[in-house]
Amino acid sequence: MAGTSRHDREMAVNAKKQLSVCTDPVDRLRMQCLARGSSGIKGLGRTFRIMDDDNNRILDVKEFMKGLNDYGVLIEKDEAMTMFQRFDRDNSGLIDFDEFLLTLRPPMSNARKEVIMQAFRKLDKTGDGVITIEDLSGVYNAKYHPKYQNGEWTEEQVFRKFLDSFDSPYDKDGKVTMEEFLNYYCGVSASIDSDVYFILMMKNAWKL
């Protein structure tokens, strides 16, 4: 149960439409990510994380430009510079990686965030802030999966595939952090207008 493909398609179409009319660099970057579907913002986050060699969660302008380029974002250099300067609030020539992703996520109500966190906590059996295959074995029943039933996949393969849907497309490590889970559902949330419907969908999906 990830974001349904119908929502993904609707969101991608809407994002592409908005991309043709919006002029703000941050909005344009957000729309380019959402045009790739629910995992677009999460994928960009992963691209930057791979580049952050010293794990200090800080990006300089060169890393920022390279990250956008590696992820295939179509953006003019001066537009990227304007965006970098907006995130570089203290004019240090560096931007905070987490703050950048936070700003890039589509706005989401507290009620939606809360239900996403409830789902994460339910899946994170060990409570260590990361969902792994071990966590899933008690919560997610693989035996109903058609590929498990026909003997094509083992239980572990079903779990891995499930985690992959939340993981970043280019760096699947079989672990899903709270940040990745939130980034994923930010994408899904952007395609659903009604809070009530979003919360109902989450509660049904995760039996909350």
PDB file of C-alpha atoms in Angstrom:
ATOM      1  CA  MET A   1       0.000   0.000   0.000  1.00  0.00           C
ATOM      2  CA  ALA A   2       1.908   2.963  -1.174  1.00  0.00           C
ATOM      3  CA  GLY A   3       0.250   6.004  -2.739  1.00  0.00           C
ATOM      4  CA  THR A   4      -2.175   4.667  -5.257  1.00  0.00           C
ATOM      5  CA  SER A   5      -1.013   4.915  -8.839  1.00  0.00           C
ATOM      6  CA  ARG A   6      -4.119   6.934  -9.718  1.00  0.00           C
ATOM      7  CA  HIS A   7      -3.169   9.626  -7.205  1.00  0.00           C
ATOM      8  CA  ASP A   8       0.379   9.530  -8.501  1.00  0.00           C
ATOM      9  CA  ARG A   9      -0.765  10.090 -12.063  1.00  0.00           C
ATOM     10  CA  GLU A  10      -3.147  12.906 -11.093  1.00  0.00           C
ATOM     11  CA  MET A  11      -0.450  14.602  -9.080  1.00  0.00           C
ATOM     12  CA  ALA A  12       2.117  14.330 -11.864  1.00  0.00           C
ATOM     13  CA  VAL A  13      -0.329  15.841 -14.371  1.00  0.00           C
ATOM     14  CA  ASN A  14      -1.232  18.696 -11.985  1.00  0.00           C
ATOM     15  CA  ALA A  15       2.412  19.383 -11.199  1.00  0.00           C
ATOM     16  CA  LYS A  16       3.269  19.580 -14.903  1.00  0.00           C
ATOM     17  CA  LYS A  17       0.379  22.004 -15.469  1.00  0.00           C
ATOM     18  CA  GLN A  18       1.464  24.224 -12.583  1.00  0.00           C
ATOM     19  CA  LEU A  19       5.077  24.077 -13.748  1.00  0.00           C
ATOM     20  CA  SER A  20       4.111  25.842 -16.957  1.00  0.00           C
ATOM     21  CA  VAL A  21       2.645  28.812 -15.065  1.00  0.00           C
ATOM     22  CA  CYS A  22       4.629  29.181 -11.831  1.00  0.00           C
ATOM     23  CA  THR A  23       7.654  31.470 -11.763  1.00  0.00           C
ATOM     24  CA  ASP A  24       8.982  31.100  -8.215  1.00  0.00           C
ATOM     25  CA  PRO A  25      12.190  28.966  -8.330  1.00  0.00           C
ATOM     26  CA  VAL A  26      11.324  26.953  -5.189  1.00  0.00           C
ATOM     27  CA  ASP A  27       7.789  26.253  -6.449  1.00  0.00           C
ATOM     28  CA  ARG A  28       9.219  25.224  -9.813  1.00  0.00           C
ATOM     29  CA  LEU A  29      11.652  22.799  -8.202  1.00  0.00           C
ATOM     30  CA  ARG A  30       8.849  21.372  -6.047  1.00  0.00           C
ATOM     31  CA  MET A  31       6.662  20.878  -9.146  1.00  0.00           C
ATOM     32  CA  GLN A  32       9.514  19.208 -11.064  1.00  0.00           C
ATOM     33  CA  CYS A  33       9.905  16.745  -8.191  1.00  0.00           C
ATOM     34  CA  LEU A  34       6.153  16.101  -7.852  1.00  0.00           C
ATOM     35  CA  ALA A  35       5.870  15.587 -11.611  1.00  0.00           C
ATOM     36  CA  ARG A  36       7.885  12.392 -10.975  1.00  0.00           C
ATOM     37  CA  GLY A  37       5.259  11.093  -8.568  1.00  0.00           C
ATOM     38  CA  SER A  38       5.124  10.576  -4.805  1.00  0.00           C
ATOM     39  CA  SER A  39       8.772   9.702  -4.434  1.00  0.00           C
ATOM     40  CA  GLY A  40      10.112  12.729  -6.338  1.00  0.00           C
ATOM     41  CA  ILE A  41      11.107  14.899  -3.369  1.00  0.00           C
ATOM     42  CA  LYS A  42      12.412  11.886  -1.493  1.00  0.00           C
ATOM     43  CA  GLY A  43      14.585  10.966  -4.482  1.00  0.00           C
ATOM     44  CA  LEU A  44      16.107  14.435  -4.617  1.00  0.00           C
ATOM     45  CA  GLY A  45      16.814  14.195  -0.891  1.00  0.00           C
ATOM     46  CA  ARG A  46      18.631  10.905  -1.425  1.00  0.00           C
ATOM     47  CA  THR A  47      20.696  12.374  -4.276  1.00  0.00           C
ATOM     48  CA  PHE A  48      21.916  15.129  -1.957  1.00  0.00           C
ATOM     49  CA  ARG A  49      22.561  12.701   0.874  1.00  0.00           C
ATOM     50  CA  ILE A  50      24.798  10.549  -1.338  1.00  0.00           C
ATOM     51  CA  MET A  51      26.820  13.653  -2.228  1.00  0.00           C
ATOM     52  CA  ASP A  52      27.183  14.747   1.385  1.00  0.00           C
ATOM     53  CA  ASP A  53      30.446  12.845   1.837  1.00  0.00           C
ATOM     54  CA  ASP A  54      31.246  14.093   5.325  1.00  0.00           C
ATOM     55  CA  ASN A  55      27.648  13.582   6.567  1.00  0.00           C
ATOM     56  CA  ASN A  56      27.439  17.088   7.988  1.00  0.00           C
ATOM     57  CA  ARG A  57      24.049  17.652   6.291  1.00  0.00           C
ATOM     58  CA  ILE A  58      25.316  20.934   4.860  1.00  0.00           C
ATOM     59  CA  LEU A  59      25.568  21.719   1.142  1.00  0.00           C
ATOM     60  CA  ASP A  60      27.701  24.329  -0.560  1.00  0.00           C
ATOM     61  CA  VAL A  61      26.698  25.889  -3.861  1.00  0.00           C
ATOM     62  CA  LYS A  62      28.756  23.448  -5.933  1.00  0.00           C
ATOM     63  CA  GLU A  63      27.187  20.405  -4.263  1.00  0.00           C
ATOM     64  CA  PHE A  64      23.749  21.980  -4.597  1.00  0.00           C
ATOM     65  CA  MET A  65      24.166  22.563  -8.352  1.00  0.00           C
ATOM     66  CA  LYS A  66      25.622  19.083  -8.866  1.00  0.00           C
ATOM     67  CA  GLY A  67      22.755  17.474  -6.942  1.00  0.00           C
ATOM     68  CA  LEU A  68      20.139  19.220  -9.075  1.00  0.00           C
ATOM     69  CA  ASN A  69      22.023  18.222 -12.198  1.00  0.00           C
ATOM     70  CA  ASP A  70      22.483  14.575 -11.121  1.00  0.00           C
ATOM     71  CA  TYR A  71      18.772  14.317 -10.392  1.00  0.00           C
ATOM     72  CA  GLY A  72      17.969  15.679 -13.841  1.00  0.00           C
ATOM     73  CA  VAL A  73      16.296  18.895 -12.690  1.00  0.00           C
ATOM     74  CA  LEU A  74      15.908  21.319 -15.581  1.00  0.00           C
ATOM     75  CA  ILE A  75      16.845  24.695 -14.173  1.00  0.00           C
ATOM     76  CA  GLU A  76      18.744  27.750 -15.334  1.00  0.00           C
ATOM     77  CA  LYS A  77      21.954  28.494 -13.431  1.00  0.00           C
ATOM     78  CA  ASP A  78      20.780  31.942 -12.286  1.00  0.00           C
ATOM     79  CA  GLU A  79      17.470  30.428 -11.123  1.00  0.00           C
ATOM     80  CA  ALA A  80      19.372  27.804  -9.099  1.00  0.00           C
ATOM     81  CA  MET A  81      21.572  30.562  -7.608  1.00  0.00           C
ATOM     82  CA  THR A  82      18.473  32.565  -6.589  1.00  0.00           C
ATOM     83  CA  MET A  83      17.097  29.475  -4.913  1.00  0.00           C
ATOM     84  CA  PHE A  84      20.382  28.716  -3.139  1.00  0.00           C
ATOM     85  CA  GLN A  85      20.543  32.293  -1.815  1.00  0.00           C
ATOM     86  CA  ARG A  86      17.019  32.004  -0.494  1.00  0.00           C
ATOM     87  CA  PHE A  87      17.936  28.910   1.531  1.00  0.00           C
ATOM     88  CA  ASP A  88      21.271  30.395   2.608  1.00  0.00           C
ATOM     89  CA  ARG A  89      19.620  32.590   5.237  1.00  0.00           C
ATOM     90  CA  ASP A  90      22.812  33.622   7.028  1.00  0.00           C
ATOM     91  CA  ASN A  91      24.800  34.279   3.802  1.00  0.00           C
ATOM     92  CA  SER A  92      27.417  31.707   4.825  1.00  0.00           C
ATOM     93  CA  GLY A  93      27.565  30.172   1.334  1.00  0.00           C
ATOM     94  CA  LEU A  94      26.125  26.959   2.841  1.00  0.00           C
ATOM     95  CA  ILE A  95      22.598  25.608   3.198  1.00  0.00           C
ATOM     96  CA  ASP A  96      21.119  23.237   5.734  1.00  0.00           C
ATOM     97  CA  PHE A  97      20.057  20.067   3.960  1.00  0.00           C
ATOM     98  CA  ASP A  98      17.092  19.305   6.277  1.00  0.00           C
ATOM     99  CA  GLU A  99      15.765  22.857   6.112  1.00  0.00           C
ATOM    100  CA  PHE A 100      15.958  22.724   2.330  1.00  0.00           C
ATOM    101  CA  LEU A 101      13.873  19.523   2.163  1.00  0.00           C
ATOM    102  CA  LEU A 102      11.405  20.881   4.694  1.00  0.00           C
ATOM    103  CA  THR A 103      10.809  23.968   2.555  1.00  0.00           C
ATOM    104  CA  LEU A 104      10.519  21.864  -0.570  1.00  0.00           C
ATOM    105  CA  ARG A 105       7.840  19.552   0.822  1.00  0.00           C
ATOM    106  CA  PRO A 106       4.316  20.574  -0.132  1.00  0.00           C
ATOM    107  CA  PRO A 107       2.577  22.207   2.858  1.00  0.00           C
ATOM    108  CA  MET A 108       0.686  19.671   4.956  1.00  0.00           C
ATOM    109  CA  SER A 109      -1.753  20.107   7.857  1.00  0.00           C
ATOM    110  CA  ASN A 110      -0.814  18.909  11.357  1.00  0.00           C
ATOM    111  CA  ALA A 111      -3.675  16.401  11.251  1.00  0.00           C
ATOM    112  CA  ARG A 112      -2.106  14.751   8.174  1.00  0.00           C
ATOM    113  CA  LYS A 113       1.371  14.747   9.722  1.00  0.00           C
ATOM    114  CA  GLU A 114       0.018  13.132  12.852  1.00  0.00           C
ATOM    115  CA  VAL A 115      -1.655  10.239  11.007  1.00  0.00           C
ATOM    116  CA  ILE A 116       1.545   9.665   8.962  1.00  0.00           C
ATOM    117  CA  MET A 117       3.552   9.522  12.198  1.00  0.00           C
ATOM    118  CA  GLN A 118       1.036   7.056  13.689  1.00  0.00           C
ATOM    119  CA  ALA A 119       1.541   4.766  10.684  1.00  0.00           C
ATOM    120  CA  PHE A 120       5.326   5.066  10.972  1.00  0.00           C
ATOM    121  CA  ARG A 121       5.279   4.256  14.695  1.00  0.00           C
ATOM    122  CA  LYS A 122       3.072   1.226  14.055  1.00  0.00           C
ATOM    123  CA  LEU A 123       5.488  -0.131  11.441  1.00  0.00           C
ATOM    124  CA  ASP A 124       8.625   0.690  13.439  1.00  0.00           C
ATOM    125  CA  LYS A 125       8.205  -2.217  15.867  1.00  0.00           C
ATOM    126  CA  THR A 126      11.620  -1.776  17.459  1.00  0.00           C
ATOM    127  CA  GLY A 127      11.116   1.974  17.945  1.00  0.00           C
ATOM    128  CA  ASP A 128      14.574   2.849  16.617  1.00  0.00           C
ATOM    129  CA  GLY A 129      13.322   5.387  14.042  1.00  0.00           C
ATOM    130  CA  VAL A 130      13.952   3.115  11.028  1.00  0.00           C
ATOM    131  CA  ILE A 131      11.589   0.578   9.401  1.00  0.00           C
ATOM    132  CA  THR A 132      13.368  -2.654   8.407  1.00  0.00           C
ATOM    133  CA  ILE A 133      12.341  -6.103   7.178  1.00  0.00           C
ATOM    134  CA  GLU A 134      12.462  -7.324  10.807  1.00  0.00           C
ATOM    135  CA  ASP A 135       9.956  -4.620  11.835  1.00  0.00           C
ATOM    136  CA  LEU A 136       7.543  -5.606   9.079  1.00  0.00           C
ATOM    137  CA  SER A 137       7.336  -9.291   9.872  1.00  0.00           C
ATOM    138  CA  GLY A 138       4.934  -8.685  12.764  1.00  0.00           C
ATOM    139  CA  VAL A 139       2.837  -5.978  11.111  1.00  0.00           C
ATOM    140  CA  TYR A 140       2.562  -6.684   7.401  1.00  0.00           C
ATOM    141  CA  ASN A 141       1.215 -10.033   6.242  1.00  0.00           C
ATOM    142  CA  ALA A 142       3.127 -11.185   3.180  1.00  0.00           C
ATOM    143  CA  LYS A 143       1.060 -14.343   2.801  1.00  0.00           C
ATOM    144  CA  TYR A 144      -1.699 -12.507   0.921  1.00  0.00           C
ATOM    145  CA  HIS A 145       0.695 -11.228  -1.716  1.00  0.00           C
ATOM    146  CA  PRO A 146      -0.033 -12.964  -5.075  1.00  0.00           C
ATOM    147  CA  LYS A 147       3.671 -13.544  -5.786  1.00  0.00           C
ATOM    148  CA  TYR A 148       4.120 -15.179  -2.384  1.00  0.00           C
ATOM    149  CA  GLN A 149       1.057 -17.340  -2.995  1.00  0.00           C
ATOM    150  CA  ASN A 150       2.304 -18.584  -6.363  1.00  0.00           C
ATOM    151  CA  GLY A 151       5.763 -19.327  -4.936  1.00  0.00           C
ATOM    152  CA  GLU A 152       7.580 -16.723  -7.024  1.00  0.00           C
ATOM    153  CA  TRP A 153       8.766 -14.660  -4.027  1.00  0.00           C
ATOM    154  CA  THR A 154       9.819 -15.502  -0.484  1.00  0.00           C
ATOM    155  CA  GLU A 155       8.334 -13.617   2.470  1.00  0.00           C
ATOM    156  CA  GLU A 156      11.528 -11.559   2.684  1.00  0.00           C
ATOM    157  CA  GLN A 157      11.270 -10.557  -0.998  1.00  0.00           C
ATOM    158  CA  VAL A 158       7.696  -9.372  -0.449  1.00  0.00           C
ATOM    159  CA  PHE A 159       8.850  -7.247   2.514  1.00  0.00           C
ATOM    160  CA  ARG A 160      11.773  -5.860   0.541  1.00  0.00           C
ATOM    161  CA  LYS A 161       9.519  -4.865  -2.368  1.00  0.00           C
ATOM    162  CA  PHE A 162       7.181  -3.196   0.090  1.00  0.00           C
ATOM    163  CA  LEU A 163      10.021  -1.169   1.638  1.00  0.00           C
ATOM    164  CA  ASP A 164      11.353  -0.276  -1.821  1.00  0.00           C
ATOM    165  CA  SER A 165       8.171   1.651  -2.589  1.00  0.00           C
ATOM    166  CA  PHE A 166       9.064   4.125   0.189  1.00  0.00           C
ATOM    167  CA  ASP A 167      12.786   4.011  -0.414  1.00  0.00           C
ATOM    168  CA  SER A 168      14.544   6.277  -2.863  1.00  0.00           C
ATOM    169  CA  PRO A 169      14.446   5.040  -6.470  1.00  0.00           C
ATOM    170  CA  TYR A 170      18.234   5.210  -6.944  1.00  0.00           C
ATOM    171  CA  ASP A 171      19.529   4.052  -3.590  1.00  0.00           C
ATOM    172  CA  LYS A 172      17.415   1.286  -2.132  1.00  0.00           C
ATOM    173  CA  ASP A 173      18.946   0.103   1.127  1.00  0.00           C
ATOM    174  CA  GLY A 174      16.012  -1.864   2.543  1.00  0.00           C
ATOM    175  CA  LYS A 175      15.566   0.663   5.354  1.00  0.00           C
ATOM    176  CA  VAL A 176      13.051   3.478   5.551  1.00  0.00           C
ATOM    177  CA  THR A 177      13.693   6.429   7.851  1.00  0.00           C
ATOM    178  CA  MET A 178      11.012   8.682   9.295  1.00  0.00           C
ATOM    179  CA  GLU A 179      12.186  11.421   6.915  1.00  0.00           C
ATOM    180  CA  GLU A 180      11.770   9.132   3.857  1.00  0.00           C
ATOM    181  CA  PHE A 181       8.343   8.006   5.037  1.00  0.00           C
ATOM    182  CA  LEU A 182       7.246  11.640   5.515  1.00  0.00           C
ATOM    183  CA  ASN A 183       8.728  12.707   2.181  1.00  0.00           C
ATOM    184  CA  TYR A 184       6.893   9.877   0.471  1.00  0.00           C
ATOM    185  CA  TYR A 185       3.536  10.774   2.026  1.00  0.00           C
ATOM    186  CA  CYS A 186       4.067  14.488   1.358  1.00  0.00           C
ATOM    187  CA  GLY A 187       3.982  13.507  -2.283  1.00  0.00           C
ATOM    188  CA  VAL A 188       0.820  11.434  -1.833  1.00  0.00           C
ATOM    189  CA  SER A 189      -0.737  14.213   0.263  1.00  0.00           C
ATOM    190  CA  ALA A 190      -0.143  16.761  -2.497  1.00  0.00           C
ATOM    191  CA  SER A 191      -2.498  14.781  -4.743  1.00  0.00           C
ATOM    192  CA  ILE A 192      -5.375  14.653  -2.214  1.00  0.00           C
ATOM    193  CA  ASP A 193      -7.276  17.860  -1.468  1.00  0.00           C
ATOM    194  CA  SER A 194      -9.372  16.727   1.462  1.00  0.00           C
ATOM    195  CA  ASP A 195      -7.819  16.198   4.912  1.00  0.00           C
ATOM    196  CA  VAL A 196     -10.702  13.909   5.852  1.00  0.00           C
ATOM    197  CA  TYR A 197     -10.135  11.677   2.811  1.00  0.00           C
ATOM    198  CA  PHE A 198      -6.358  11.553   3.331  1.00  0.00           C
ATOM    199  CA  ILE A 199      -6.724  10.595   7.011  1.00  0.00           C
ATOM    200  CA  LEU A 200      -9.363   7.980   6.196  1.00  0.00           C
ATOM    201  CA  MET A 201      -7.124   6.506   3.483  1.00  0.00           C
ATOM    202  CA  MET A 202      -4.177   6.264   5.915  1.00  0.00           C
ATOM    203  CA  LYS A 203      -6.291   4.735   8.699  1.00  0.00           C
ATOM    204  CA  ASN A 204      -7.748   2.115   6.357  1.00  0.00           C
ATOM    205  CA  ALA A 205      -4.407   1.300   4.796  1.00  0.00           C
ATOM    206  CA  TRP A 206      -2.523   0.878   8.046  1.00  0.00           C
ATOM    207  CA  LYS A 207      -5.483  -0.212  10.242  1.00  0.00           C
ATOM    208  CA  LEU A 208      -4.828   2.616  12.678  1.00  0.00           C
TER     209      LEU A 208
END
